[in-house]
Tab-separated table of N, CA, C and O in Angstrom:
chain	number	residue	atom	x	y	z
G	4	TRP	N	170.295	-161.142	-104.002
G	4	TRP	CA	170.132	-161.979	-102.832
G	4	TRP	C	169.166	-163.110	-103.161
G	4	TRP	O	168.182	-162.927	-103.838
G	5	TYR	N	169.404	-164.254	-102.614
G	5	TYR	CA	168.560	-165.426	-102.825
G	5	TYR	C	168.084	-165.930	-101.479
G	5	TYR	O	168.778	-165.815	-100.480
G	6	GLN	N	166.918	-166.475	-101.486
G	6	GLN	CA	166.337	-166.942	-100.238
G	6	GLN	C	165.961	-168.407	-100.387
G	6	GLN	O	165.441	-168.808	-101.407
G	7	ARG	N	166.257	-169.188	-99.377
G	7	ARG	CA	165.797	-170.579	-99.373
G	7	ARG	C	165.388	-170.945	-97.963
G	7	ARG	O	165.889	-170.397	-96.996
G	8	ARG	N	164.453	-171.889	-97.873
G	8	ARG	CA	163.980	-172.319	-96.555
G	8	ARG	C	164.880	-173.443	-96.053
G	8	ARG	O	165.143	-174.398	-96.759
G	9	VAL	N	165.280	-173.299	-94.827
G	9	VAL	CA	166.066	-174.346	-94.186
G	9	VAL	C	165.451	-174.586	-92.815
G	9	VAL	O	165.432	-173.687	-91.973
G	10	ARG	N	164.901	-175.790	-92.604
G	10	ARG	CA	164.309	-176.163	-91.321
G	10	ARG	C	163.354	-175.100	-90.787
G	10	ARG	O	163.373	-174.749	-89.614
G	11	GLY	N	162.539	-174.512	-91.674
G	11	GLY	CA	161.552	-173.533	-91.249
G	11	GLY	C	162.110	-172.140	-91.043
G	11	GLY	O	161.368	-171.211	-90.806
G	12	ASP	N	163.414	-171.991	-91.085
G	12	ASP	CA	164.016	-170.667	-90.931
G	12	ASP	C	164.377	-170.123	-92.304
G	12	ASP	O	164.617	-170.870	-93.241
G	13	ASN	N	164.407	-168.822	-92.409
G	13	ASN	CA	164.846	-168.202	-93.649
G	13	ASN	C	166.352	-168.052	-93.609
G	13	ASN	O	166.914	-167.596	-92.628
G	14	GLU	N	166.963	-168.456	-94.681
G	14	GLU	CA	168.414	-168.285	-94.785
G	14	GLU	C	168.672	-167.553	-96.089
G	14	GLU	O	168.152	-167.933	-97.129
G	15	TYR	N	169.417	-166.511	-96.047
G	15	TYR	CA	169.716	-165.729	-97.239
G	15	TYR	C	171.084	-166.107	-97.757
G	15	TYR	O	172.050	-166.182	-97.008
G	16	LEU	N	171.134	-166.375	-99.063
G	16	LEU	CA	172.394	-166.742	-99.686
G	16	LEU	C	172.899	-165.559	-100.497
G	16	LEU	O	172.127	-164.903	-101.188
G	17	THR	N	174.141	-165.331	-100.443
G	17	THR	CA	174.740	-164.275	-101.251
G	17	THR	C	175.312	-164.892	-102.510
G	17	THR	O	175.408	-166.129	-102.639
G	18	GLU	N	175.707	-164.045	-103.431
G	18	GLU	CA	176.317	-164.519	-104.668
G	18	GLU	C	177.572	-165.335	-104.365
G	18	GLU	O	177.851	-166.339	-105.019
G	19	GLU	N	178.305	-164.928	-103.322
G	19	GLU	CA	179.526	-165.639	-102.970
G	19	GLU	C	179.206	-167.037	-102.447
G	19	GLU	O	179.947	-167.993	-102.703
G	20	ASP	N	178.081	-167.161	-101.674
G	20	ASP	CA	177.702	-168.469	-101.157
G	20	ASP	C	177.412	-169.447	-102.295
G	20	ASP	O	177.648	-170.648	-102.159
G	21	LEU	N	176.860	-168.935	-103.408
G	21	LEU	CA	176.542	-169.778	-104.552
G	21	LEU	C	177.752	-170.030	-105.434
G	21	LEU	O	177.724	-170.881	-106.317
G	22	GLY	N	178.795	-169.284	-105.223
G	22	GLY	CA	179.991	-169.438	-106.035
G	22	GLY	C	179.829	-168.845	-107.416
G	22	GLY	O	180.434	-169.311	-108.374
G	23	LEU	N	178.977	-167.835	-107.551
G	23	LEU	CA	178.719	-167.211	-108.843
G	23	LEU	C	179.195	-165.770	-108.830
G	23	LEU	O	179.102	-165.084	-107.813
G	24	SER	N	179.664	-165.346	-109.967
G	24	SER	CA	180.035	-163.934	-110.092
G	24	SER	C	178.773	-163.117	-110.321
G	24	SER	O	177.714	-163.655	-110.641
G	25	ALA	N	178.883	-161.813	-110.166
G	25	ALA	CA	177.742	-160.926	-110.393
G	25	ALA	C	177.252	-161.039	-111.830
G	25	ALA	O	176.049	-160.997	-112.097
G	26	GLU	N	178.160	-161.222	-112.760
G	26	GLU	CA	177.775	-161.363	-114.174
G	26	GLU	C	177.010	-162.660	-114.401
G	26	GLU	O	176.027	-162.694	-115.154
G	27	GLU	N	177.448	-163.742	-113.747
G	27	GLU	CA	176.751	-165.014	-113.886
G	27	GLU	C	175.348	-164.926	-113.282
G	27	GLU	O	174.381	-165.442	-113.859
G	28	VAL	N	175.259	-164.257	-112.146
G	28	VAL	CA	173.944	-164.073	-111.524
G	28	VAL	C	173.044	-163.253	-112.431
G	28	VAL	O	171.869	-163.578	-112.630
G	29	GLN	N	173.595	-162.193	-112.999
G	29	GLN	CA	172.809	-161.356	-113.903
G	29	GLN	C	172.371	-162.156	-115.125
G	29	GLN	O	171.225	-162.054	-115.563
G	30	GLN	N	173.278	-162.993	-115.640
G	30	GLN	CA	172.936	-163.831	-116.794
G	30	GLN	C	171.810	-164.815	-116.426
G	30	GLN	O	170.872	-164.994	-117.189
G	31	LEU	N	171.911	-165.420	-115.239
G	31	LEU	CA	170.867	-166.345	-114.795
G	31	LEU	C	169.539	-165.624	-114.603
G	31	LEU	O	168.473	-166.157	-114.937
G	32	GLU	N	169.569	-164.418	-114.062
G	32	GLU	CA	168.342	-163.642	-113.894
G	32	GLU	C	167.720	-163.302	-115.238
G	32	GLU	O	166.498	-163.364	-115.403
G	33	MET	N	168.556	-162.967	-116.221
G	33	MET	CA	168.039	-162.662	-117.566
G	33	MET	C	167.419	-163.913	-118.185
G	33	MET	O	166.345	-163.847	-118.787
G	34	GLU	N	168.091	-165.053	-118.033
G	34	GLU	CA	167.540	-166.305	-118.554
G	34	GLU	C	166.222	-166.637	-117.852
G	34	GLU	O	165.262	-167.086	-118.500
G	35	ASN	N	166.205	-166.412	-116.537
G	35	ASN	CA	164.978	-166.654	-115.772
G	35	ASN	C	163.846	-165.762	-116.278
G	35	ASN	O	162.714	-166.225	-116.472
G	36	ASN	N	164.139	-164.499	-116.513
G	36	ASN	CA	163.126	-163.569	-117.036
G	36	ASN	C	162.664	-163.991	-118.424
G	36	ASN	O	161.469	-163.926	-118.734
G	37	ASP	N	163.608	-164.421	-119.266
G	37	ASP	CA	163.248	-164.878	-120.610
G	37	ASP	C	162.350	-166.112	-120.540
G	37	ASP	O	161.354	-166.213	-121.262
G	38	LEU	N	162.725	-167.048	-119.663
G	38	LEU	CA	161.917	-168.258	-119.517
G	38	LEU	C	160.527	-167.924	-118.979
G	38	LEU	O	159.517	-168.498	-119.421
G	39	TYR	N	160.454	-167.002	-118.039
G	39	TYR	CA	159.164	-166.589	-117.490
G	39	TYR	C	158.302	-165.947	-118.585
G	39	TYR	O	157.109	-166.247	-118.691
G	40	ALA	N	158.906	-165.094	-119.395
G	40	ALA	CA	158.164	-164.450	-120.483
G	40	ALA	C	157.681	-165.492	-121.491
G	40	ALA	O	156.543	-165.427	-121.966
G	41	GLU	N	158.538	-166.453	-121.803
G	41	GLU	CA	158.156	-167.509	-122.744
G	41	GLU	C	157.022	-168.357	-122.170
G	41	GLU	O	156.062	-168.692	-122.870
G	42	LEU	N	157.116	-168.672	-120.892
G	42	LEU	CA	156.064	-169.453	-120.247
G	42	LEU	C	154.749	-168.682	-120.213
G	42	LEU	O	153.678	-169.244	-120.468
G	43	THR	N	154.827	-167.398	-119.952
G	43	THR	CA	153.626	-166.570	-119.939
G	43	THR	C	152.995	-166.529	-121.326
G	43	THR	O	151.773	-166.643	-121.469
G	44	ALA	N	153.830	-166.370	-122.356
G	44	ALA	CA	153.321	-166.346	-123.733
G	44	ALA	C	152.703	-167.696	-124.100
G	44	ALA	O	151.636	-167.750	-124.718
G	45	THR	N	153.366	-168.774	-123.705
G	45	THR	CA	152.843	-170.107	-123.989
G	45	THR	C	151.512	-170.321	-123.279
G	45	THR	O	150.575	-170.880	-123.849
G	46	SER	N	151.422	-169.854	-122.057
G	46	SER	CA	150.177	-169.975	-121.305
G	46	SER	C	149.054	-169.222	-122.009
G	46	SER	O	147.927	-169.722	-122.116
G	47	ALA	N	149.351	-168.044	-122.514
G	47	ALA	CA	148.341	-167.260	-123.242
G	47	ALA	C	147.923	-167.990	-124.516
G	47	ALA	O	146.732	-168.016	-124.866
G	48	GLU	N	148.891	-168.593	-125.213
G	48	GLU	CA	148.575	-169.345	-126.429
G	48	GLU	C	147.686	-170.542	-126.096
G	48	GLU	O	146.728	-170.837	-126.825
G	49	VAL	N	148.007	-171.220	-125.011
G	49	VAL	CA	147.210	-172.381	-124.601
G	49	VAL	C	145.786	-171.946	-124.278
G	49	VAL	O	144.818	-172.609	-124.671
G	50	GLN	N	145.623	-170.835	-123.600
G	50	GLN	CA	144.280	-170.345	-123.281
G	50	GLN	C	143.527	-169.981	-124.556
G	50	GLN	O	142.327	-170.240	-124.673
G	51	SER	N	144.225	-169.395	-125.516
G	51	SER	CA	143.594	-169.052	-126.789
G	51	SER	C	143.161	-170.312	-127.534
G	51	SER	O	142.051	-170.386	-128.068
G	52	ILE	N	144.043	-171.310	-127.557
G	52	ILE	CA	143.716	-172.575	-128.223
G	52	ILE	C	142.548	-173.250	-127.512
G	52	ILE	O	141.654	-173.798	-128.160
G	53	GLU	N	142.555	-173.211	-126.201
G	53	GLU	CA	141.460	-173.792	-125.439
G	53	GLU	C	140.131	-173.133	-125.818
G	53	GLU	O	139.125	-173.807	-126.040
G	54	GLY	N	140.133	-171.807	-125.937
G	54	GLY	CA	138.932	-171.100	-126.352
G	54	GLY	C	138.484	-171.518	-127.742
G	54	GLY	O	137.287	-171.708	-127.998
G	55	SER	N	139.450	-171.694	-128.641
G	55	SER	CA	139.130	-172.125	-130.004
G	55	SER	C	138.522	-173.525	-130.008
G	55	SER	O	137.558	-173.797	-130.733
G	56	VAL	N	139.101	-174.411	-129.214
G	56	VAL	CA	138.589	-175.778	-129.155
G	56	VAL	C	137.171	-175.798	-128.599
G	56	VAL	O	136.303	-176.524	-129.100
G	57	VAL	N	136.917	-174.995	-127.592
G	57	VAL	CA	135.565	-174.918	-127.025
G	57	VAL	C	134.586	-174.404	-128.089
G	57	VAL	O	133.479	-174.937	-128.243
G	58	GLU	N	134.995	-173.406	-128.854
G	58	GLU	CA	134.130	-172.860	-129.906
G	58	GLU	C	133.892	-173.890	-131.007
G	58	GLU	O	132.775	-174.039	-131.505
G	59	ILE	N	134.940	-174.614	-131.395
G	59	ILE	CA	134.789	-175.667	-132.411
G	59	ILE	C	133.826	-176.735	-131.914
G	59	ILE	O	132.969	-177.205	-132.661
G	60	SER	N	133.946	-177.107	-130.659
G	60	SER	CA	133.047	-178.104	-130.080
G	60	SER	C	131.605	-177.611	-130.107
G	60	SER	O	130.683	-178.360	-130.459
G	61	ARG	N	131.397	-176.347	-129.762
G	61	ARG	CA	130.050	-175.772	-129.772
G	61	ARG	C	129.472	-175.778	-131.193
G	61	ARG	O	128.325	-176.163	-131.414
G	62	LEU	N	130.289	-175.388	-132.160
G	62	LEU	CA	129.830	-175.367	-133.549
G	62	LEU	C	129.560	-176.778	-134.069
G	62	LEU	O	128.617	-176.990	-134.843
G	63	GLN	N	130.369	-177.749	-133.640
G	63	GLN	CA	130.155	-179.143	-134.038
G	63	GLN	C	128.819	-179.641	-133.508
G	63	GLN	O	128.094	-180.345	-134.207
G	64	GLU	N	128.475	-179.261	-132.290
G	64	GLU	CA	127.185	-179.654	-131.727
G	64	GLU	C	126.036	-179.049	-132.536
G	64	GLU	O	125.047	-179.736	-132.832
G	65	ILE	N	126.166	-177.784	-132.911
G	65	ILE	CA	125.128	-177.130	-133.712
G	65	ILE	C	124.996	-177.830	-135.059
G	65	ILE	O	123.889	-178.114	-135.531
G	66	PHE	N	126.134	-178.124	-135.692
G	66	PHE	CA	126.133	-178.796	-136.987
G	66	PHE	C	125.442	-180.155	-136.890
G	66	PHE	O	124.601	-180.501	-137.729
G	67	THR	N	125.766	-180.912	-135.852
G	67	THR	CA	125.158	-182.231	-135.653
G	67	THR	C	123.651	-182.106	-135.476
G	67	THR	O	122.882	-182.877	-136.067
G	68	GLU	N	123.224	-181.139	-134.684
G	68	GLU	CA	121.788	-180.928	-134.484
G	68	GLU	C	121.097	-180.605	-135.804
G	68	GLU	O	120.009	-181.120	-136.090
G	69	LYS	N	121.723	-179.744	-136.603
G	69	LYS	CA	121.114	-179.361	-137.884
G	69	LYS	C	121.023	-180.549	-138.826
G	69	LYS	O	120.005	-180.745	-139.495
G	70	VAL	N	122.081	-181.340	-138.898
G	70	VAL	CA	122.072	-182.512	-139.783
G	70	VAL	C	120.989	-183.494	-139.344
G	70	VAL	O	120.236	-184.008	-140.168
G	71	LEU	N	120.911	-183.731	-138.044
G	71	LEU	CA	119.892	-184.668	-137.558
G	71	LEU	C	118.484	-184.145	-137.799
G	71	LEU	O	117.585	-184.904	-138.160
G	72	SER	N	118.284	-182.843	-137.625
G	72	SER	CA	116.945	-182.287	-137.837
G	72	SER	C	116.561	-182.294	-139.313
G	72	SER	O	115.375	-182.330	-139.642
G	73	GLN	N	117.546	-182.303	-140.193
G	73	GLN	CA	117.262	-182.289	-141.623
G	73	GLN	C	117.230	-183.691	-142.226
G	73	GLN	O	116.888	-183.853	-143.392
G	74	SER	N	117.562	-184.714	-141.454
G	74	SER	CA	117.640	-186.065	-142.010
G	74	SER	C	116.302	-186.531	-142.567
G	74	SER	O	116.253	-187.162	-143.629
G	75	ASP	N	115.192	-186.230	-141.885
G	75	ASP	CA	113.878	-186.616	-142.399
G	75	ASP	C	113.581	-185.918	-143.725
G	75	ASP	O	113.065	-186.531	-144.663
G	76	GLN	N	113.918	-184.645	-143.786
G	76	GLN	CA	113.693	-183.893	-145.028
G	76	GLN	C	114.567	-184.452	-146.163
G	76	GLN	O	114.098	-184.572	-147.301
G	77	ILE	N	115.797	-184.777	-145.859
G	77	ILE	CA	116.691	-185.335	-146.878
G	77	ILE	C	116.156	-186.675	-147.368
G	77	ILE	O	116.154	-186.956	-148.570
G	78	PHE	N	115.673	-187.502	-146.451
G	78	PHE	CA	115.096	-188.793	-146.839
G	78	PHE	C	113.882	-188.586	-147.737
G	78	PHE	O	113.713	-189.282	-148.740
G	79	GLN	N	113.031	-187.632	-147.403
G	79	GLN	CA	111.843	-187.348	-148.210
G	79	GLN	C	112.248	-186.875	-149.605
G	79	GLN	O	111.652	-187.280	-150.600
G	80	ILE	N	113.239	-186.014	-149.690
G	80	ILE	CA	113.724	-185.538	-150.991
G	80	ILE	C	114.251	-186.706	-151.815
G	80	ILE	O	113.968	-186.820	-153.013
G	81	HIS	N	114.991	-187.602	-151.185
G	81	HIS	CA	115.510	-188.774	-151.888
G	81	HIS	C	114.371	-189.643	-152.402
G	81	HIS	O	114.370	-190.072	-153.565
G	82	ARG	N	113.396	-189.896	-151.536
G	82	ARG	CA	112.250	-190.716	-151.938
G	82	ARG	C	111.498	-190.072	-153.104
G	82	ARG	O	111.112	-190.747	-154.060
G	83	THR	N	111.301	-188.762	-153.047
G	83	THR	CA	110.625	-188.049	-154.132
G	83	THR	C	111.427	-188.143	-155.429
G	83	THR	O	110.854	-188.324	-156.517
G	84	ALA	N	112.743	-188.027	-155.323
G	84	ALA	CA	113.594	-188.121	-156.517
G	84	ALA	C	113.489	-189.510	-157.147
G	84	ALA	O	113.401	-189.643	-158.378
G	85	VAL	N	113.473	-190.553	-156.317
G	85	VAL	CA	113.338	-191.923	-156.838
G	85	VAL	C	111.976	-192.093	-157.507
G	85	VAL	O	111.870	-192.648	-158.617
G	86	GLU	N	110.908	-191.619	-156.867
G	86	GLU	CA	109.566	-191.714	-157.454
G	86	GLU	C	109.482	-190.949	-158.769
G	86	GLU	O	108.864	-191.415	-159.733
G	87	THR	N	110.107	-189.776	-158.821
G	87	THR	CA	110.102	-188.977	-160.051
G	87	THR	C	110.814	-189.718	-161.177
G	87	THR	O	110.340	-189.726	-162.324
G	88	THR	N	111.909	-190.360	-160.849
G	88	THR	CA	112.635	-191.136	-161.860
G	88	THR	C	111.775	-192.278	-162.378
G	88	THR	O	111.705	-192.507	-163.601
G	89	GLU	N	111.106	-192.972	-161.484
G	89	GLU	CA	110.221	-194.074	-161.898
G	89	GLU	C	109.060	-193.549	-162.746
G	89	GLU	O	108.704	-194.161	-163.764
G	90	ASN	N	108.458	-192.442	-162.335
G	90	ASN	CA	107.354	-191.859	-163.111
G	90	ASN	C	107.827	-191.434	-164.496
G	90	ASN	O	107.093	-191.595	-165.483
G	91	THR	N	109.010	-190.886	-164.594
G	91	THR	CA	109.550	-190.461	-165.893
G	91	THR	C	109.761	-191.670	-166.795
G	91	THR	O	109.419	-191.639	-167.987
G	92	ARG	N	110.313	-192.764	-166.248
G	92	ARG	CA	110.502	-193.987	-167.037
G	92	ARG	C	109.157	-194.513	-167.537
G	92	ARG	O	109.001	-194.875	-168.709
G	93	SER	N	108.201	-194.563	-166.607
G	93	SER	CA	106.870	-195.068	-166.963
G	93	SER	C	106.234	-194.182	-168.033
G	93	SER	O	105.648	-194.674	-169.004
G	94	GLY	N	106.372	-192.862	-167.889
G	94	GLY	CA	105.807	-191.935	-168.878
G	94	GLY	C	106.465	-192.100	-170.233
G	94	GLY	O	105.783	-192.053	-171.276
G	95	ASN	N	107.782	-192.290	-170.246
G	95	ASN	CA	108.483	-192.499	-171.523
G	95	ASN	C	108.015	-193.783	-172.205
G	95	ASN	O	107.836	-193.827	-173.434
G	96	GLU	N	107.815	-194.843	-171.427
G	96	GLU	CA	107.321	-196.099	-172.009
G	96	GLU	C	105.925	-195.909	-172.601
G	96	GLU	O	105.632	-196.404	-173.700
G	97	GLU	N	105.066	-195.186	-171.887
G	97	GLU	CA	103.717	-194.933	-172.400
G	97	GLU	C	103.769	-194.087	-173.673
G	97	GLU	O	102.994	-194.313	-174.610
G	98	LEU	N	104.677	-193.122	-173.732
G	98	LEU	CA	104.822	-192.315	-174.955
G	98	LEU	C	105.273	-193.178	-176.128
G	98	LEU	O	104.769	-193.034	-177.256
G	99	ARG	N	106.208	-194.089	-175.884
G	99	ARG	CA	106.658	-194.987	-176.963
G	99	ARG	C	105.497	-195.833	-177.486
G	99	ARG	O	105.339	-196.015	-178.697
G	100	GLU	N	104.714	-196.360	-176.542
G	100	GLU	CA	103.556	-197.165	-176.938
G	100	GLU	C	102.548	-196.318	-177.720
G	100	GLU	O	101.974	-196.780	-178.713
G	101	ALA	N	102.335	-195.096	-177.282
G	101	ALA	CA	101.385	-194.210	-177.973
G	101	ALA	C	101.883	-193.883	-179.368
G	101	ALA	O	101.093	-193.831	-180.318
G	102	ILE	N	103.184	-193.678	-179.494
G	102	ILE	CA	103.745	-193.376	-180.825
G	102	ILE	C	103.567	-194.583	-181.743
G	102	ILE	O	103.202	-194.440	-182.917
G	103	LYS	N	103.792	-195.793	-181.234
G	103	LYS	CA	103.626	-196.994	-182.030
G	103	LYS	C	102.165	-197.161	-182.443
G	103	LYS	O	101.856	-197.514	-183.595
G	104	SER	N	101.266	-196.905	-181.514
G	104	SER	CA	99.841	-197.029	-181.823
G	104	SER	C	99.407	-195.988	-182.836
G	104	SER	O	98.622	-196.274	-183.758
G	105	ALA	N	99.919	-194.781	-182.711
G	105	ALA	CA	99.551	-193.712	-183.634
G	105	ALA	C	100.089	-194.006	-185.028
G	105	ALA	O	99.471	-193.641	-186.027
G	106	ALA	N	101.219	-194.650	-185.118
G	106	ALA	CA	101.818	-194.954	-186.417
G	106	ALA	C	100.917	-195.923	-187.186
G	106	ALA	O	100.829	-195.865	-188.415
G	107	GLY	N	100.230	-196.798	-186.504
G	107	GLY	CA	99.345	-197.754	-187.160
G	107	GLY	C	98.089	-197.089	-187.700
G	107	GLY	O	97.450	-197.599	-188.619
G	108	PHE	N	97.680	-195.934	-187.184
G	108	PHE	CA	96.466	-195.255	-187.619
G	108	PHE	C	96.698	-194.302	-188.785
G	108	PHE	O	95.765	-193.755	-189.309
G	109	ARG	N	97.938	-194.087	-189.126
G	109	ARG	CA	98.229	-193.141	-190.210
G	109	ARG	C	97.741	-193.689	-191.541
G	109	ARG	O	97.917	-194.836	-191.893
G	110	VAL	N	97.162	-192.800	-192.274
G	110	VAL	CA	96.687	-193.191	-193.607
G	110	VAL	C	97.342	-192.275	-194.619
G	110	VAL	O	97.213	-191.073	-194.591
G	111	TRP	N	97.970	-192.928	-195.608
G	111	TRP	CA	98.645	-192.137	-196.649
G	111	TRP	C	97.976	-192.335	-197.912
G	111	TRP	O	97.608	-192.996	-198.629
């Protein structure tokens, strides 16, 4: 049996009123059930994806906070590395000069 609203009154339609055989009605009901099950499954998938997106967003915020909080430390490490490189160059130049000076003092 099918029900539809007509001018505020309930009107019941039979299979004959729709011009469908019992087999066609059964087939339509099965298709309707299949579509409902598919829609329910899709809805569950969407909710799962939504949860994943919310979690990814939360983790992205944490990652951003960590990167920003470490930026000063990273800058300091970079500055120290540059200073160390300059000190090493300067030390190597002084060693070369010392070696040249020492070579002049050798007596054979």
